[in-house]
XYZ file of C-alpha atoms in Angstrom:
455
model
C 4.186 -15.911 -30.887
C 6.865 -14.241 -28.358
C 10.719 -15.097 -27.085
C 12.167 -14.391 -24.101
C 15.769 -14.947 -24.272
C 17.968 -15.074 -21.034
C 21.604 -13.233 -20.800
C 23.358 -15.244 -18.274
C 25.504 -12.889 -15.994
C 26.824 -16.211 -14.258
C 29.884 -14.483 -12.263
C 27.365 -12.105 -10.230
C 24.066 -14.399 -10.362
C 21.972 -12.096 -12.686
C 20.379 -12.900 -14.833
C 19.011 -10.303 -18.132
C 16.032 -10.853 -20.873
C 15.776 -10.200 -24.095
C 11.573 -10.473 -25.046
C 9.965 -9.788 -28.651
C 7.920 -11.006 -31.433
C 8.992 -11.467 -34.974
C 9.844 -7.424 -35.490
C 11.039 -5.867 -31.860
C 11.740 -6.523 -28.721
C 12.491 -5.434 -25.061
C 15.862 -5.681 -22.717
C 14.888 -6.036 -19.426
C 17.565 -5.151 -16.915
C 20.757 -5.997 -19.257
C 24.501 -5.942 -18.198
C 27.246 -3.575 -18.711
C 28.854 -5.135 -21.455
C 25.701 -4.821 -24.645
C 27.615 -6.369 -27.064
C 26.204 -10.059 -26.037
C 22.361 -8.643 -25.808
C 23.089 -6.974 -29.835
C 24.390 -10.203 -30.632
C 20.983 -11.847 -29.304
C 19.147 -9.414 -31.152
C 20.642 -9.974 -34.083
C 19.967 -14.019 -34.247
C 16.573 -13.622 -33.281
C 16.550 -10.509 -36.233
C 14.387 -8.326 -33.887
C 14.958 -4.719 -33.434
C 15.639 -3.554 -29.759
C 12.942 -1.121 -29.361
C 12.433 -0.242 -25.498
C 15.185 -0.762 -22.809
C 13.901 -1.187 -19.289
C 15.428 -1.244 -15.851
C 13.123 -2.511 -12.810
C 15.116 -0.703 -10.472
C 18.517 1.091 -10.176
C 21.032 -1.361 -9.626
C 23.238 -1.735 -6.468
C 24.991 -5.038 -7.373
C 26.669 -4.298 -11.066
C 26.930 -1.261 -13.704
C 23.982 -1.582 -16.064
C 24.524 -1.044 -19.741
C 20.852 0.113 -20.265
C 21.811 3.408 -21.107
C 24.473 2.968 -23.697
C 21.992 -0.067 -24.866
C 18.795 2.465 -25.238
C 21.366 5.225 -27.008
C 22.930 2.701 -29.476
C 19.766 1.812 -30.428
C 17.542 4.723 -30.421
C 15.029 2.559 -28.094
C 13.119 4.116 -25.778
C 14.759 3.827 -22.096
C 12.219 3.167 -19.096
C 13.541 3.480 -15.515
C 10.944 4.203 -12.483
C 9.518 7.453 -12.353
C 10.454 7.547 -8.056
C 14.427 6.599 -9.424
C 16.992 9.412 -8.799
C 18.807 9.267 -11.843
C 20.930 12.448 -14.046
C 20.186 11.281 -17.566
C 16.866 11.852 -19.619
C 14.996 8.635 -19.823
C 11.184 7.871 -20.013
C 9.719 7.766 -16.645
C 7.325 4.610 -15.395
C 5.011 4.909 -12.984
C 2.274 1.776 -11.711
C 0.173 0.756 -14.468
C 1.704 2.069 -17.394
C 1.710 -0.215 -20.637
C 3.535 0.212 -23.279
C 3.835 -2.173 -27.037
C 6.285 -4.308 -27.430
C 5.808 -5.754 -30.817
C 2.740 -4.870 -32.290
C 2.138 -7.046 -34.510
C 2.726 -10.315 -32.286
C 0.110 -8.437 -29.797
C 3.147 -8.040 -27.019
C 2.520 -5.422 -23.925
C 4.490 -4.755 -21.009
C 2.855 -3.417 -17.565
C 4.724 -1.940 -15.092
C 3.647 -2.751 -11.510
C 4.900 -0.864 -8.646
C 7.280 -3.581 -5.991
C 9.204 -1.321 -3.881
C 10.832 -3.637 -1.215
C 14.836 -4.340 -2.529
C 14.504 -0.407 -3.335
C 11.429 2.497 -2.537
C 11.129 2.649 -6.489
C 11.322 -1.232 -7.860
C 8.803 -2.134 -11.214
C 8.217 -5.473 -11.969
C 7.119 -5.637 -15.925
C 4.039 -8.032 -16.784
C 4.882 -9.340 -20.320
C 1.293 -9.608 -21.748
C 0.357 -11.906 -25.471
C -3.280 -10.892 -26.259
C -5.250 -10.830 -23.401
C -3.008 -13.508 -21.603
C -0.138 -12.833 -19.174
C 2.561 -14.875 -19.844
C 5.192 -13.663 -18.251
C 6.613 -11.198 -15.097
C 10.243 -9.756 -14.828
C 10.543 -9.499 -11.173
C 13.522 -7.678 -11.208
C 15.026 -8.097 -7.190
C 11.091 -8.224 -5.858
C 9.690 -12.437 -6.412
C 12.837 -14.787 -6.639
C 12.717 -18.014 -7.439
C 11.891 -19.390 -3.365
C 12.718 -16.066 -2.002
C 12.927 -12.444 -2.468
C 15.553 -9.729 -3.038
C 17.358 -8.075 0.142
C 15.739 -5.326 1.613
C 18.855 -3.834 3.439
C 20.759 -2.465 0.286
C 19.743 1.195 -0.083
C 19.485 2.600 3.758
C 19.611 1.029 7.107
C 16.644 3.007 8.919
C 14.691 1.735 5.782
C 15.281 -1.830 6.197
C 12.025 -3.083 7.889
C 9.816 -1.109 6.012
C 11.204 -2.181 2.983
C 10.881 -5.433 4.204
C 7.061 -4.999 4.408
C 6.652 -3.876 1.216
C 8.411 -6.723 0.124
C 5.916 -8.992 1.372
C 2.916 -6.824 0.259
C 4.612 -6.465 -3.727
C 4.967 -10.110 -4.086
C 1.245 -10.757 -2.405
C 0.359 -7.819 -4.736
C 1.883 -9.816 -8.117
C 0.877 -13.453 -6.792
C -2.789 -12.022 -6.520
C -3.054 -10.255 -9.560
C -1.394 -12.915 -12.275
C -2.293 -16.507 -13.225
C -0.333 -19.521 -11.737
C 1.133 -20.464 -14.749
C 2.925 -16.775 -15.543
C 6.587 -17.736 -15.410
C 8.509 -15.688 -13.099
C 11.722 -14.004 -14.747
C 14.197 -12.420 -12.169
C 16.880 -10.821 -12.320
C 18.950 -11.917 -9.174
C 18.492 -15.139 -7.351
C 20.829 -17.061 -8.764
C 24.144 -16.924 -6.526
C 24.109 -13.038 -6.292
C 24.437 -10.967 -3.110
C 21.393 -9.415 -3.777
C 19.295 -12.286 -3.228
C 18.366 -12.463 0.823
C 19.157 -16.527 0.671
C 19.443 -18.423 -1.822
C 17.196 -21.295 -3.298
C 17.264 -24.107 -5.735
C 16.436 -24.343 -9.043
C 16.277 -22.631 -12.094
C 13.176 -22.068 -12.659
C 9.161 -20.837 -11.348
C 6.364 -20.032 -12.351
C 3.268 -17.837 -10.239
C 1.696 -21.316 -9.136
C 5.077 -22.804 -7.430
C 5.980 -19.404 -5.669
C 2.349 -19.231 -4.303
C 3.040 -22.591 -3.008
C 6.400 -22.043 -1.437
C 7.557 -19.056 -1.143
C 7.699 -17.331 2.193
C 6.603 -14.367 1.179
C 3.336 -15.571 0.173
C 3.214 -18.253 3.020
C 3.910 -16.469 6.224
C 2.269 -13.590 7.453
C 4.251 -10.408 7.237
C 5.710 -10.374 10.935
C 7.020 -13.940 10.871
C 8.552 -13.092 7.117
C 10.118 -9.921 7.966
C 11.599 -11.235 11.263
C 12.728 -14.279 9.366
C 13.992 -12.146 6.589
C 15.846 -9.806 8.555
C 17.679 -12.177 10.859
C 18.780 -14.464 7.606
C 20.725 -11.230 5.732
C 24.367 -12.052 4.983
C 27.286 -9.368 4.664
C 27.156 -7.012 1.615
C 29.876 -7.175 -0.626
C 31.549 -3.574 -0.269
C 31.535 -2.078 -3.517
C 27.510 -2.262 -3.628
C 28.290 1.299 -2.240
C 29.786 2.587 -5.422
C 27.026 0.608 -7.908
C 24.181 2.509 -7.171
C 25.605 5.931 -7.373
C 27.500 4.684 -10.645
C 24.158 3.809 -12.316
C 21.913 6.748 -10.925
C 24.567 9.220 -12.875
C 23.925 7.036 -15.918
C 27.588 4.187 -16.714
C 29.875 5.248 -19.516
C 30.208 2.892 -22.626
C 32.315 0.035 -21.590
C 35.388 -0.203 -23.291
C 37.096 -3.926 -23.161
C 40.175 -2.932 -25.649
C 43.188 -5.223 -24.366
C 44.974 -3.329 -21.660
C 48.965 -2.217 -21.973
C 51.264 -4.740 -21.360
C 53.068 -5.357 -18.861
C 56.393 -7.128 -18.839
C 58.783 -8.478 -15.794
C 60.157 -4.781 -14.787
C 56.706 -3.558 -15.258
C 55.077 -5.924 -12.544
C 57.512 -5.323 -10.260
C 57.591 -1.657 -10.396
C 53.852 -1.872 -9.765
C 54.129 -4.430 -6.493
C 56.813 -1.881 -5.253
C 54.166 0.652 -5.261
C 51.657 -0.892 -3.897
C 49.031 -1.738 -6.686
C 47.645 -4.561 -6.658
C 49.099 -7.075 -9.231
C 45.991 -10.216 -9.469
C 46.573 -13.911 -11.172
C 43.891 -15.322 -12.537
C 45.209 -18.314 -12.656
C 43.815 -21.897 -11.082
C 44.361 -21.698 -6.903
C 46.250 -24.941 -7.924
C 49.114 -23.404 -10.363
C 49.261 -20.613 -8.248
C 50.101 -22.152 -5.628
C 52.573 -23.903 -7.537
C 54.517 -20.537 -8.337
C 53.705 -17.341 -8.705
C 55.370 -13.830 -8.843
C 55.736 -12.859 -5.101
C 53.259 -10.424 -3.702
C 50.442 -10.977 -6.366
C 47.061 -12.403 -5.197
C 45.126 -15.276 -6.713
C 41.762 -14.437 -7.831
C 40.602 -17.311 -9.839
C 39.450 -16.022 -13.771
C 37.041 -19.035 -13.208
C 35.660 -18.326 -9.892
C 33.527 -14.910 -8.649
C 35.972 -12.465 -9.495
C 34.512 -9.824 -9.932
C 32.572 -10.264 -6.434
C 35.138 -10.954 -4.411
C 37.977 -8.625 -6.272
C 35.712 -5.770 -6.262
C 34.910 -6.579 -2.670
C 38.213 -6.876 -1.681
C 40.386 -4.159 -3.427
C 40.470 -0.784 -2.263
C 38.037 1.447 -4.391
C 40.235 2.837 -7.363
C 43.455 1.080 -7.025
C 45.105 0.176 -9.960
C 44.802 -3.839 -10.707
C 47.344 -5.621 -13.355
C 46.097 -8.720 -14.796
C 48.354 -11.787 -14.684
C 47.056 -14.351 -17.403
C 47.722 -17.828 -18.694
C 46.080 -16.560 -22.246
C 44.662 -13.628 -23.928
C 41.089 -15.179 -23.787
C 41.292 -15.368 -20.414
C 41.921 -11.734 -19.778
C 39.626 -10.678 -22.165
C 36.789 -13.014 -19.895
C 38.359 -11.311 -16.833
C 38.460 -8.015 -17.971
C 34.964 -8.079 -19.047
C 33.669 -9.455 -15.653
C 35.568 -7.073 -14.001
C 33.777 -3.989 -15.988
C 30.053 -5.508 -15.208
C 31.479 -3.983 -11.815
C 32.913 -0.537 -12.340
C 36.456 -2.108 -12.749
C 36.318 -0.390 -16.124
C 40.316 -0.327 -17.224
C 43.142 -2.973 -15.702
C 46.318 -0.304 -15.297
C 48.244 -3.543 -17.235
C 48.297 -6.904 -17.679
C 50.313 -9.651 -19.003
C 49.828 -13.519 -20.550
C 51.857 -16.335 -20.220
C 53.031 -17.771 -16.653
C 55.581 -16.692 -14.004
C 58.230 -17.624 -16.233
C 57.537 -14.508 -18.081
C 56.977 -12.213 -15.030
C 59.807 -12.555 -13.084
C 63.015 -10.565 -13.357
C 65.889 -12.269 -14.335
C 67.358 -13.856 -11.380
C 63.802 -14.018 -9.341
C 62.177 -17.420 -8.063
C 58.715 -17.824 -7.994
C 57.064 -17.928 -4.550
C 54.618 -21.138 -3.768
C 53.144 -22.233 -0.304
C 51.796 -25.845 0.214
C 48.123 -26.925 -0.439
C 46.233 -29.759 1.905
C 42.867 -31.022 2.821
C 41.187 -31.259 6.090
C 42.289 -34.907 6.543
C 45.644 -33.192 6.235
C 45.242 -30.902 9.125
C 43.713 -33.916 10.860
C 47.052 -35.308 10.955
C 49.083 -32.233 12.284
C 46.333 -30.698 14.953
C 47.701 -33.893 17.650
C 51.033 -32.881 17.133
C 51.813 -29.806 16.260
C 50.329 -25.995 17.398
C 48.980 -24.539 14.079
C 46.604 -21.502 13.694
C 43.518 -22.543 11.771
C 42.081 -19.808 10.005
C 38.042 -19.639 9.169
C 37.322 -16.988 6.191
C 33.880 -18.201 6.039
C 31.146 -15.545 6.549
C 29.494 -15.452 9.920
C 26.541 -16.725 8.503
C 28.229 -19.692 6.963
C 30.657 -20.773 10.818
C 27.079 -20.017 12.690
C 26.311 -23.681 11.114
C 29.633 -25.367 12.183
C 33.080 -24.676 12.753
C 36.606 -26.179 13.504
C 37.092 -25.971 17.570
C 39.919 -23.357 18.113
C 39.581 -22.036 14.603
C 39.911 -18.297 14.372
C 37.602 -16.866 12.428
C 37.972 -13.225 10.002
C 35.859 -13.456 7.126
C 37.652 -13.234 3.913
C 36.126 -9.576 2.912
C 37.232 -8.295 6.027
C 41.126 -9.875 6.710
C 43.088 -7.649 4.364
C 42.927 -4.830 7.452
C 42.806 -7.538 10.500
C 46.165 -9.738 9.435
C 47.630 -8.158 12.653
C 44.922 -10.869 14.232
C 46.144 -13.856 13.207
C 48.596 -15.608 16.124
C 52.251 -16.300 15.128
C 52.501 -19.744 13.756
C 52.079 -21.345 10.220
C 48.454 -20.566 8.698
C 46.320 -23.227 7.713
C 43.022 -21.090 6.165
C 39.970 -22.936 4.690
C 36.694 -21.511 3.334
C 33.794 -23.722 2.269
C 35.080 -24.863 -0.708
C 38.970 -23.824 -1.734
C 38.551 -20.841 -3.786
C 38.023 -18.164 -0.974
C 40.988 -19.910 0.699
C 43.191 -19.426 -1.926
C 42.050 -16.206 -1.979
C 43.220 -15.776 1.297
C 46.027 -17.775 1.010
C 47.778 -14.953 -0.952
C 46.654 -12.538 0.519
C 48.447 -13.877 3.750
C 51.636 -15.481 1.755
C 52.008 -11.809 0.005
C 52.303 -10.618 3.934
C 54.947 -12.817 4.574
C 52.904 -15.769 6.432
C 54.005 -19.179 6.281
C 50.430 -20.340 4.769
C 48.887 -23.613 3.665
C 45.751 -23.398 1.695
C 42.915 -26.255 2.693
C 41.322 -26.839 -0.718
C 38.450 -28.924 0.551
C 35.136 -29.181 0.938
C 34.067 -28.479 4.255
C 32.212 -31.310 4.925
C 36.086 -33.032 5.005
C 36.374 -31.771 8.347
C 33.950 -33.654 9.905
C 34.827 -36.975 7.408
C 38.782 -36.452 9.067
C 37.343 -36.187 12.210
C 37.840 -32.882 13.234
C 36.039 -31.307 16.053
C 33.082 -29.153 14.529
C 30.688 -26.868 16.783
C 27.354 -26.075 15.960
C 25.283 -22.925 16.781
């Protein structure tokens, strides 16, 4: 008998594995912060004896190498990887025991495509194979992004892309399950699909890669790649040198004088509380990042690399959550942070700062009347599908250095949803804009009748 347990990285859309039999197991691909994969370990009372990586990681900090010192397991990264720590090399076709006694191997088989070096591992139970960690290579409906590691290698990763998954589909029976790590709302996935779930048989069914020949994929996979968040830049390099231990002690406090001294600087001082109570009142000059949203995608996108953040927080658990997401993405130590509300982190004598919030059928109402600027911080693959006439459109990752853009007049900004406007919202209310944040859906423009344009 085997287990394959699943460590849920929700805030990036990863997803890691923990596989064994009744005495050891494997961690395939786990996240910076071990403590939760131990803690799996532990209930399932298996020792962790290898640690593998299927490629080295541009989206988040991996904590395979703390993992594989901690527990004297046996650390296997691809043999083609660049990396400046000792670790047991894998090359195509190497097996290696899992748990002995249960009759668990693992083969690694050679996918470059999301990077030159990518291993998918074929979990193997006797003589059956029962499972494939597919790493970025076979997603569930797609594949991972070929465009991370070096432009003038895009299209030939692309090709090998199609020829790795062609290469797994053909070698493995239809009822392996598929076990990826991205896919599921991360970056590195080059669209995303639903479900949560696949097997061999379904992909061979579905997926593009194994359904269209190679030109028609890799011109269809090429012209379908969305913006990469910016700090993918520093995640690689991060992992190839080999992540220090993650530390998520609470950070120094911070009280009224302190927050203050740090917006007067310049640092970035982040709420993570609901767009809604932020909105509400807040210290003037933070920015709302939601603790329940992507934060660490679109903080770590946004913020300049290795400015100090201070963590505003309506409890201790929730900074602990934050801080912890933020680490998974090189974010290792918040310069301060306080709990409580803006009563608390104001200055005696300050008022908190608010703006208004709306919806679409809102702006519905104003656009006949009045001249407002309508701001669009979709991405350009999301406005290519339909827009607000007269909208002006700057992404969200990109507006913190274009706010000289926007036309005089008070901002109404939307996203998709609400929680990139907010975002937004801040950002602009922090530069002294008179802002109003459209928390809506964006099908609400077209319900309230505004004027959409599609591409």
């Amino acid at each position: 008998m085997f287990f394959v347990d699943t460590i849920e990285v929700t805030g990036l859309g990863n997803r890691g594995y923990l596989a064994g039999g009744t005495h050891t197991a494997v961690v395939v691909d786990p996240p910076r912060d071990i403590d939760r994969v131990v803690a799996a370990a532990a209930r399932r009372g298996v020792r962790i004896g290898l640690v593998v990586e299927t490629h080295v990681h541009n989206d988040y900090v991996t904590g395979g190498l703390h993992l594989a010192r901690l527990t004297g397991a046996d650390y296997l990264v691809p043999a083609d990887a660049r990396v400046s720590f000792a670790r047991t090399p894998v090359r195509d076709g190497d097996e290696v025991t899992v748990d002995e006694a249960a009759g668990l191997m693992l083969r690694a088989v050679a996918t470059p495509g999301h990077t030159p070096h990518h291993t998918a591992y074929v979990l193997r139970e006797g003589e059956t194979d029962v499972a494939v960690f597919t790493g970025g290579s076979l997603l569930i409906g797609t594949v991972g992004r070929p465009d991370l590691v070096e432009p003038r290698l895009t299209e030939r990763l692309a090709r090998a892309q199609h020829a790795s998954v062609r290469r797994l589909a053909a070698g493995l029976p239809d009822d392996t399950t598929v076990l990826p790590t991205h896919g599921f709302g991360s970056f590195c996935s080059s669209s995303q699909a639903e479900g949560d779930s696949t097997t061999i048989g379904k992909e061979r069914a579905s997926n593009d890669a194994l359904t269209r020949d190679v030109d028609t994929f890799v011109a269809d996979l090429l012209a379908g790649l969305d913006d990469v968040p910016a700090y993918y830049a520093h995640m690689a390099p991060v992992n190839a040198e080999g992540p220090a231990p993650v530390d998520l002690t609470p950070p120094a406090a911070a009280d009224a004088d302190e927050i203050a001294r740090r917006l007067a600087a310049g640092e970035w001082v982040v709420d993570l509380r609901n767009r809604v109570a932020f909105a509400e009142g807040h210290v003037s000059g933070a920015l709302n990042f939601e603790a329940d949203g992507k934060i660490a995608t679109y903080l770590a996108w946004l913020v300049p690399w290795g400015k100090p953040v201070t963590l505003l927080a309506e409890s201790p658990a929730q900074l602990a959550a934050a801080q912890r997401e933020l680490a998974r993405v090189g974010i290792d130590r918040p310069a301060a942070a306080a709990t409580g509300g803006p009563a608390r982190w104001l200055r005696a004598g300050e008022t908190p700062a608010s703006f208004a919030r709306a919806s679409f059928a809102d702006l519905a109402e104003r656009l006949p009347h009045e001249q407002v600027v309508v701001l669009d911080v979709r991405r350009d693959a999301e406005r290519a599908a339909g827009y607000v006439r007269g909208s002006v459109h700057i992404p969200l990752h990109t507006l913190r250095g274009r706010l000289a853009e926007i036309p005089d007049g008070r901002v109404w900004v939307h996203c998709a949803g609400g929680m990139r406007a907010a975002i937004a919202a801040s950002l602009l209310d922090a530069a002294g804009r008179d802002v109003v944040a459209v928390d809506d859906g964006f099908d609400g423009a077209e319900r309230a009748g505004l004027t959409t344009t599609h591409a």
